[in-house]
């Protein structure tokens, strides 16, 4: 590997070559804070010999380079130069504007105009709306990267405009002096940019660039797992057609699938869960090192295709509206929604594999449902009720089961894993005493709303269990306190008692205003008149006592453990 390193300023760097941001690089992502800090450092503070770090490029022809490291800074610098160019031209400083344009676009050896910095990921927006000297001609739908580029351009435009406005509004300067001062100010900003110092590292070929790219970034915090995996896969998948970059298209589709989800999915987490569902169990921080050694050129295309396919399945198990679930699959949907409510992730590699087997028809609906509902029931008792810390053992168990599902060659093998899932979860269920002790801590009142969704889930679970043959619209129901909240603070009625599950039922929302804060005796008449079943513990009572609420809460805990959420 031949490496050439030289000290340069931005003026020389832009004057001596053409730079291309290759497809494996991250999209432009500097924030407004990054832009403001850059402006303050180089313009507001105006230091001499300001060093902006190293830039790594690889040779891509005569005086042509691919940018490996430093593309965010180089793009930002080019945007600022374009803004200064535009402002200079608006004020009539055509020579200044054209001189800057020569560092943005100049004629190549074939005497054809060519932008000095080009990028594939934001084409044609970057070229037509920022680099071009004049009005843009192409309408572009602005996606995330284009929005970041536009934001940077607009912020720099405002900052440079502020400098211009301060001169124009200065009453101590004559109009003739203002023009001269404005030109000096804009020239000063231009020079501050062009005098920035950089260490330019040149490599001979693109393969070396990928290696340097990984080396530079795996030791720091700049790159995510997503960036590193994209770089590694792209390295092995050379483009066969200049007009169609299939690996790039597939990767962008993967990102679009995950980042477009309302479930706020993290691509790094998806890649980790994807790996655990198919390969060996690894901590996230070790994943790329192992992936790099296991996924080479022969495996790269299949690996990328599998990532893309599983991205849709991953989104489907986190965002129910993304998938076309049939009516007879609504119990599966309810279980997946419950896992989101419980905010657990350890099960995800296993559930991803279950979903994959279901889609590939290795599992029938009844087996898929059986497995997912068992996982839901386990985490209700283990996570939602008893709040037990999930050890690495449980995560490793789920990953192992997910991997075995992936390796299952037929339905018989997949069903055997489903049965093992249920058996292993039964072994880890908390004991009844823990559930009974902690069930009263699930509370909902007007002042304690944190567990409202969980409370509604629990009440719906009991009601569904008692009337299995009837489909109930729980979205159209509200939580009702049988002993009214107005009793809080009177006698032995604390908020913790009134808010317990033993005092709560679900009622149709139209009854809510009728019931209001009436005493239990009054509520009972309204509920019975509207066909709502009164809990058997309270059926013969005219008044509910704190002891009665606590007793029913214990009864519900036993029923939950022994019947409703039993695996």
XYZ file of C-alpha atoms in Angstrom:
567
model
C 0.000 0.000 0.000
C 1.506 3.338 -1.098
C 0.536 6.325 1.029
C 1.492 9.924 0.195
C 0.933 12.631 2.785
C 1.319 16.408 2.296
C 0.398 19.606 4.143
C -1.945 21.743 2.060
C -4.384 24.583 2.341
C -7.873 24.432 0.852
C -6.886 26.846 -1.912
C -4.256 24.440 -3.251
C -6.407 21.390 -2.676
C -9.291 22.762 -4.766
C -6.952 24.129 -7.441
C -5.068 20.886 -8.012
C -7.724 18.240 -8.596
C -11.295 17.039 -8.962
C -12.889 15.200 -6.045
C -15.650 12.612 -6.065
C -17.528 11.385 -2.997
C -17.932 7.642 -3.662
C -21.102 5.663 -3.100
C -19.949 3.980 0.126
C -19.724 7.289 1.951
C -22.344 8.552 4.346
C -24.828 11.199 3.152
C -24.132 14.789 4.159
C -25.326 15.178 7.741
C -23.876 18.300 9.354
C -26.371 19.975 11.674
C -27.005 23.668 12.239
C -24.834 23.468 15.361
C -21.967 21.997 13.310
C -22.316 24.776 10.728
C -22.462 27.526 13.344
C -19.416 26.143 15.146
C -17.482 25.971 11.846
C -18.399 29.592 11.050
C -17.435 30.789 14.515
C -14.091 28.978 14.344
C -12.932 30.264 10.972
C -14.722 33.607 10.526
C -15.837 35.003 13.882
C -12.656 34.044 15.740
C -10.494 34.504 12.595
C -7.427 32.514 13.730
C -4.258 32.176 11.671
C -3.221 28.777 10.272
C -6.418 27.027 11.355
C -6.038 23.247 11.006
C -9.175 21.252 10.111
C -7.654 17.772 10.304
C -6.732 15.167 7.732
C -8.392 14.222 4.468
C -7.887 10.850 2.851
C -8.374 10.361 -0.896
C -7.589 7.678 -3.472
C -6.448 8.267 -7.035
C -9.208 7.953 -9.608
C -7.314 9.117 -12.666
C -5.105 12.067 -13.482
C -5.811 14.788 -10.901
C -8.979 12.932 -9.904
C -9.587 11.566 -6.435
C -12.225 9.698 -4.485
C -12.783 11.110 -0.996
C -12.451 8.550 1.798
C -12.288 10.752 4.886
C -13.185 14.434 5.089
C -16.177 14.563 2.789
C -18.375 16.349 5.363
C -15.814 19.130 5.775
C -15.095 19.423 2.053
C -18.795 19.598 1.234
C -19.341 22.258 3.911
C -16.442 24.352 2.606
C -17.786 24.137 -0.946
C -21.268 25.213 0.192
C -19.820 28.268 1.961
C -17.783 29.217 -1.116
C -20.960 28.977 -3.230
C -22.759 31.300 -0.809
C -19.914 33.879 -0.886
C -19.903 33.619 -4.704
C -23.627 34.331 -4.909
C -23.493 37.271 -2.509
C -20.501 38.758 -4.344
C -22.329 38.514 -7.659
C -25.496 40.103 -6.225
C -23.446 43.080 -5.000
C -21.743 43.526 -8.358
C -18.346 42.066 -7.439
C -18.205 39.913 -10.574
C -14.462 39.288 -10.522
C -14.603 38.107 -6.932
C -17.591 35.889 -7.749
C -15.968 34.387 -10.835
C -12.701 33.789 -9.011
C -14.547 31.778 -6.349
C -16.497 29.934 -9.042
C -13.176 28.723 -10.480
C -12.728 26.816 -7.214
C -16.214 25.350 -7.509
C -16.298 24.610 -11.241
C -13.622 24.845 -13.938
C -12.921 23.464 -17.384
C -11.222 20.083 -17.497
C -8.581 18.897 -19.969
C -11.296 18.420 -22.578
C -12.292 22.058 -22.127
C -15.609 21.016 -20.587
C -16.932 22.681 -17.400
C -16.789 20.272 -14.455
C -17.581 20.685 -10.786
C -14.515 20.222 -8.599
C -16.543 18.328 -5.992
C -19.151 15.804 -7.120
C -21.323 13.421 -5.173
C -23.578 10.549 -6.167
C -25.826 10.410 -3.124
C -27.405 13.874 -3.548
C -27.286 14.142 -7.335
C -28.638 16.311 -8.973
C -29.646 18.598 -6.085
C -26.118 19.422 -4.918
C -24.918 20.159 -8.420
C -27.910 22.150 -9.680
C -29.111 23.955 -6.551
C -25.806 24.762 -4.819
C -22.763 24.388 -7.075
C -24.287 25.874 -10.213
C -23.606 29.585 -10.791
C -27.125 30.775 -11.550
C -30.706 29.718 -11.005
C -31.413 25.966 -10.707
C -33.217 24.330 -13.602
C -34.130 20.939 -12.141
C -36.889 20.383 -9.609
C -35.756 17.823 -7.051
C -37.713 16.063 -4.305
C -35.641 16.878 -1.246
C -34.937 13.842 0.907
C -32.977 13.760 4.184
C -29.560 14.524 2.664
C -30.894 17.252 0.396
C -32.620 18.836 3.398
C -29.294 18.851 5.282
C -27.532 20.451 2.303
C -30.286 23.035 1.968
C -30.142 23.790 5.685
C -26.371 24.338 5.542
C -26.700 26.569 2.496
C -29.491 28.647 4.090
C -27.615 29.048 7.372
C -24.412 30.172 5.630
C -26.507 32.509 3.483
C -27.930 34.066 6.626
C -24.502 34.368 8.279
C -22.865 35.969 5.236
C -25.973 38.111 4.789
C -25.580 39.305 8.373
C -22.069 40.529 7.611
C -23.339 42.339 4.505
C -26.267 43.893 6.360
C -24.071 45.173 9.198
C -22.006 47.142 6.682
C -25.010 48.418 4.736
C -26.700 49.706 7.887
C -23.597 51.321 9.391
C -24.375 55.077 9.456
C -20.707 55.954 10.019
C -19.695 54.646 6.568
C -20.467 56.517 3.331
C -22.089 54.723 0.408
C -18.838 54.749 -1.603
C -16.945 53.342 1.359
C -19.617 50.683 1.912
C -18.998 49.022 -1.448
C -15.273 48.856 -0.810
C -15.796 47.589 2.734
C -18.279 44.965 1.560
C -15.807 43.654 -0.991
C -13.092 43.525 1.678
C -15.410 41.649 4.077
C -16.390 39.047 1.495
C -12.788 38.658 0.374
C -11.748 38.193 3.990
C -14.307 35.408 4.500
C -13.180 33.758 1.254
C -9.545 33.892 2.338
C -10.372 32.509 5.777
C -11.892 29.479 4.047
C -9.127 29.022 1.477
C -6.340 29.378 4.051
C -7.629 26.466 6.149
C -4.888 23.878 6.662
C -5.307 20.179 6.011
C -3.115 17.076 5.859
C -3.930 15.405 2.542
C -3.341 11.648 2.495
C -3.347 10.075 -0.990
C -3.637 6.350 -1.723
C -3.124 4.565 -5.004
C -6.347 2.587 -5.329
C -9.879 2.220 -4.030
C -9.331 -1.082 -2.193
C -6.652 0.551 -0.054
C -9.106 3.376 0.555
C -11.699 0.994 1.987
C -9.089 -0.440 4.352
C -7.976 3.013 5.508
C -11.619 4.062 5.826
C -12.315 1.189 8.228
C -9.054 1.655 10.131
C -9.628 5.364 10.669
C -13.195 4.934 11.862
C -13.315 1.681 13.827
C -10.870 3.248 16.291
C -12.982 6.324 16.840
C -16.633 7.157 17.247
C -17.336 8.720 13.851
C -18.825 5.730 12.095
C -21.774 3.628 13.128
C -22.065 -0.096 12.570
C -24.337 0.754 9.641
C -21.611 2.812 7.950
C -18.998 0.121 8.458
C -21.206 -2.681 7.144
C -22.214 -0.611 4.128
C -18.568 0.100 3.398
C -17.581 -3.560 3.769
C -20.383 -4.892 1.559
C -19.871 -2.233 -1.114
C -16.182 -3.042 -1.190
C -16.963 -6.552 -2.388
C -19.790 -5.659 -4.778
C -18.318 -3.778 -7.684
C -20.765 -2.002 -9.972
C -21.353 -3.939 -13.185
C -23.277 -1.211 -14.977
C -22.449 2.481 -14.967
C -26.135 3.320 -15.204
C -27.464 1.006 -12.472
C -25.717 0.673 -9.130
C -27.662 -2.248 -7.688
C -25.838 -2.480 -4.329
C -26.412 1.235 -3.744
C -30.102 0.959 -4.708
C -30.590 -2.011 -2.377
C -28.850 -0.283 0.521
C -30.916 2.872 0.067
C -34.083 0.739 -0.010
C -33.011 -0.920 3.247
C -32.486 2.464 4.915
C -35.758 3.781 3.529
C -37.622 0.766 4.922
C -36.212 1.111 8.450
C -35.823 4.878 8.793
C -39.307 5.476 7.395
C -40.928 3.545 10.234
C -43.052 5.233 12.881
C -41.504 2.753 15.346
C -38.238 4.751 15.293
C -36.102 1.783 14.338
C -32.316 1.988 14.620
C -30.441 0.502 11.667
C -27.490 -0.504 13.881
C -29.862 -2.435 16.159
C -31.517 -4.100 13.180
C -28.167 -5.321 11.840
C -27.288 -6.727 15.262
C -30.654 -8.505 15.601
C -30.402 -9.742 12.009
C -27.011 -11.268 12.764
C -28.195 -12.884 16.011
C -31.172 -14.431 14.216
C -28.925 -16.170 11.665
C -25.372 -16.447 12.972
C -23.544 -16.758 16.293
C -24.282 -14.813 19.468
C -22.163 -11.649 19.704
C -22.192 -8.391 21.629
C -22.899 -5.436 19.345
C -19.415 -3.957 19.837
C -17.777 -7.128 18.491
C -20.111 -7.613 15.557
C -18.286 -5.774 12.783
C -14.961 -7.429 13.459
C -16.535 -10.886 13.164
C -18.795 -9.916 10.260
C -15.790 -8.634 8.340
C -14.012 -11.984 8.686
C -17.106 -14.071 7.873
C -18.702 -12.121 5.019
C -16.313 -11.871 2.095
C -16.762 -11.386 -1.631
C -18.517 -14.751 -2.201
C -21.101 -14.017 0.531
C -21.568 -10.252 0.075
C -24.402 -10.242 -2.462
C -26.466 -12.869 -0.648
C -25.841 -11.099 2.670
C -27.079 -7.765 1.286
C -30.167 -9.401 -0.223
C -30.933 -11.074 3.114
C -30.556 -7.756 4.952
C -32.979 -6.104 2.549
C -35.553 -8.892 2.867
C -35.348 -9.013 6.651
C -35.625 -5.214 6.916
C -39.276 -5.465 5.829
C -39.940 -8.307 8.274
C -38.212 -6.368 11.062
C -40.381 -3.331 10.422
C -43.485 -5.540 10.279
C -42.924 -6.927 13.797
C -42.473 -3.411 15.181
C -45.020 -1.454 13.140
C -48.213 -3.428 12.613
C -49.658 -1.082 9.981
C -46.696 -1.778 7.691
C -47.801 -5.377 7.041
C -51.042 -6.641 5.504
C -52.252 -8.812 8.365
C -55.433 -10.763 7.800
C -58.361 -10.720 10.234
C -57.570 -14.196 11.541
C -54.052 -12.999 12.382
C -55.219 -10.276 14.795
C -54.046 -12.276 17.839
C -50.514 -12.222 16.397
C -50.806 -8.470 15.891
C -51.989 -8.032 19.493
C -49.012 -10.023 20.803
C -46.520 -8.004 18.740
C -48.130 -4.764 19.911
C -47.881 -5.955 23.509
C -44.138 -6.554 23.152
C -43.795 -2.952 21.980
C -45.789 -1.847 25.027
C -43.468 -3.795 27.332
C -40.431 -2.144 25.683
C -38.413 -5.336 25.448
C -35.917 -6.224 22.725
C -34.207 -9.441 23.834
C -36.811 -11.527 22.011
C -36.444 -9.689 18.691
C -33.933 -12.036 16.957
C -36.212 -14.967 17.758
C -39.397 -13.161 16.692
C -37.665 -12.041 13.488
C -36.845 -15.669 12.710
C -40.423 -16.696 13.528
C -41.707 -14.065 11.118
C -39.262 -15.251 8.469
C -40.385 -18.876 8.880
C -44.025 -17.784 8.660
C -43.401 -15.825 5.469
C -41.468 -18.742 3.962
C -44.357 -21.080 4.973
C -42.148 -23.201 7.237
C -44.603 -22.330 10.012
C -48.374 -22.296 9.772
C -50.338 -19.467 11.304
C -51.290 -21.483 14.381
C -47.644 -22.301 15.187
C -46.463 -18.730 14.576
C -49.259 -17.413 16.778
C -48.554 -19.991 19.482
C -44.903 -18.950 19.644
C -45.431 -15.168 19.589
C -48.252 -15.298 22.146
C -46.042 -17.400 24.433
C -43.319 -14.757 24.196
C -45.910 -12.064 24.950
C -47.233 -13.928 27.996
C -43.742 -14.522 29.337
C -42.744 -10.867 29.101
C -46.005 -9.705 30.634
C -45.203 -11.637 33.820
C -41.415 -11.345 33.646
C -41.049 -7.739 32.455
C -44.306 -5.823 32.835
C -45.400 -7.209 36.224
C -42.281 -8.277 38.116
C -39.803 -5.963 36.305
C -37.075 -8.568 36.403
C -33.756 -7.732 34.807
C -33.183 -9.806 31.699
C -29.818 -11.452 31.934
C -27.531 -12.173 29.022
C -28.727 -15.742 29.355
C -32.206 -14.838 28.135
C -30.825 -12.800 25.222
C -28.543 -15.671 24.282
C -31.444 -18.124 24.582
C -33.569 -16.093 22.173
C -30.676 -15.704 19.723
C -29.973 -19.439 19.803
C -33.627 -20.273 19.162
C -33.779 -17.717 16.360
C -30.692 -19.232 14.745
C -32.195 -22.732 14.954
C -35.384 -21.479 13.313
C -33.265 -19.973 10.528
C -31.531 -23.325 10.066
C -34.791 -25.326 10.105
C -35.214 -27.033 6.750
C -38.910 -27.841 7.035
C -42.090 -27.357 9.067
C -41.369 -30.272 11.360
C -38.004 -28.833 12.382
C -39.460 -25.322 12.836
C -42.371 -26.597 14.976
C -39.882 -28.465 17.163
C -38.145 -25.136 17.862
C -41.513 -23.497 18.653
C -42.163 -26.195 21.246
C -38.714 -25.594 22.701
C -39.394 -21.847 22.884
C -42.473 -22.529 25.017
C -40.628 -25.005 27.224
C -37.710 -22.658 27.881
C -40.018 -19.755 28.668
C -41.973 -21.865 31.166
C -38.712 -22.604 32.978
C -38.081 -18.885 33.462
C -41.556 -17.712 34.490
C -41.515 -15.873 37.868
C -43.132 -17.697 40.776
C -46.750 -16.910 41.717
C -45.672 -15.204 44.946
C -43.715 -12.565 43.018
C -46.632 -11.873 40.704
C -49.096 -11.532 43.600
C -46.704 -9.249 45.478
C -46.173 -6.888 42.521
C -49.578 -6.928 40.821
C -50.855 -4.135 43.129
C -48.066 -1.859 41.850
C -49.805 -1.610 38.458
C -51.818 1.554 39.096
C -53.804 4.078 37.089
C -55.500 7.286 38.243
C -55.858 10.745 36.753
C -52.652 11.688 38.579
C -50.795 8.416 37.921
C -51.036 7.903 34.149
C -47.648 6.320 33.375
C -49.112 2.801 33.305
C -52.395 3.651 31.609
C -51.628 1.661 28.434
C -50.469 -1.325 30.477
C -53.601 -1.188 32.645
C -55.836 -1.146 29.568
C -53.863 -4.071 28.119
C -54.348 -6.095 31.336
C -58.057 -5.373 31.599
C -58.527 -6.229 27.929
C -56.647 -9.474 28.495
C -58.994 -10.523 31.292
C -62.074 -9.552 29.305
C -60.921 -11.365 26.145
C -60.242 -14.487 28.191
C -63.722 -14.458 29.725
C -65.576 -13.965 26.396
C -63.332 -15.701 23.863
C -65.994 -16.096 21.211
C -66.759 -12.365 20.939
C -64.558 -9.827 19.151
C -64.424 -6.728 21.356
C -63.371 -3.261 20.220
C -61.133 -2.290 23.100
C -60.082 0.925 21.338
C -63.612 2.188 21.934
C -63.499 1.465 25.668
C -62.226 3.461 28.630
C -60.929 2.593 32.085
C -63.474 3.036 34.865
C -62.763 3.235 38.605
C -65.569 1.377 40.381
C -64.856 3.111 43.691
C -64.617 6.717 42.437
C -61.384 8.713 42.489
C -63.179 11.294 44.612
C -62.617 8.914 47.544
C -58.828 9.339 47.392
C -57.621 10.718 50.720
C -60.775 9.747 52.607
C -60.665 6.979 55.203
C -58.265 4.255 54.058
C -58.658 5.079 50.346
C -55.192 6.027 49.097
C -54.362 6.704 45.451
C -52.464 3.381 45.362
C -55.686 1.580 46.414
C -58.095 3.421 44.092
C -55.749 2.962 41.133
C -55.266 -0.804 41.591
C -56.457 -3.262 38.971
C -58.915 -4.656 41.514
C -60.887 -1.390 41.300
C -60.821 -1.093 37.509
C -62.896 -2.359 34.600
C -63.278 -1.417 30.929
C -66.531 0.218 29.849
C -67.826 1.589 26.521
C -66.664 5.172 26.170
C -70.239 6.536 25.883
C -70.844 5.522 29.515
C -67.919 7.534 30.806
C -69.784 10.804 31.337
C -72.826 9.016 32.778
C -70.725 7.282 35.417
C -68.585 10.330 36.224
C -67.680 10.347 39.965
C -70.868 8.689 41.157
C -70.634 6.379 44.205
C -70.317 2.681 43.407
C -74.004 2.081 44.107
C -74.992 4.577 41.406
C -72.394 3.275 38.932
C -73.585 -0.276 39.509
C -77.116 0.532 38.382
C -75.915 2.261 35.202
C -73.496 -0.536 34.342
C -76.067 -3.285 34.880
C -78.650 -1.371 32.837
C -76.187 -1.242 29.956
C -75.243 -4.904 30.100
C -71.814 -4.424 31.671
C -70.853 -7.329 33.930
C -69.979 -6.286 37.489
C -66.941 -8.169 38.906
C -68.313 -11.133 40.921
C -66.409 -9.974 44.038
C -68.463 -6.733 44.010
C -71.778 -8.022 42.596
C -73.581 -8.096 45.960
C -71.945 -4.971 47.449
C -73.414 -1.493 47.666
C -70.095 0.010 48.720
C -66.558 -1.053 47.912
C -63.973 -1.076 50.711
C -60.197 -0.815 50.359
C -59.946 -4.410 51.595
C -62.334 -5.552 48.831
C -60.202 -3.834 46.181
C -57.021 -5.399 47.513
C -58.648 -8.812 47.693
C -59.839 -8.606 44.074
C -56.361 -7.469 42.964
C -54.883 -10.637 44.483
C -57.586 -12.731 42.809
C -56.739 -11.125 39.455
C -53.031 -11.845 39.988
C -53.788 -15.532 40.556
C -56.093 -15.620 37.542
C -53.471 -13.922 35.390
C -50.782 -16.393 36.432
C -52.818 -19.594 36.361
C -55.111 -18.931 33.398
C -54.936 -15.797 31.236
C -51.168 -15.476 30.800
C -50.270 -19.112 31.342
C -47.981 -20.560 28.661
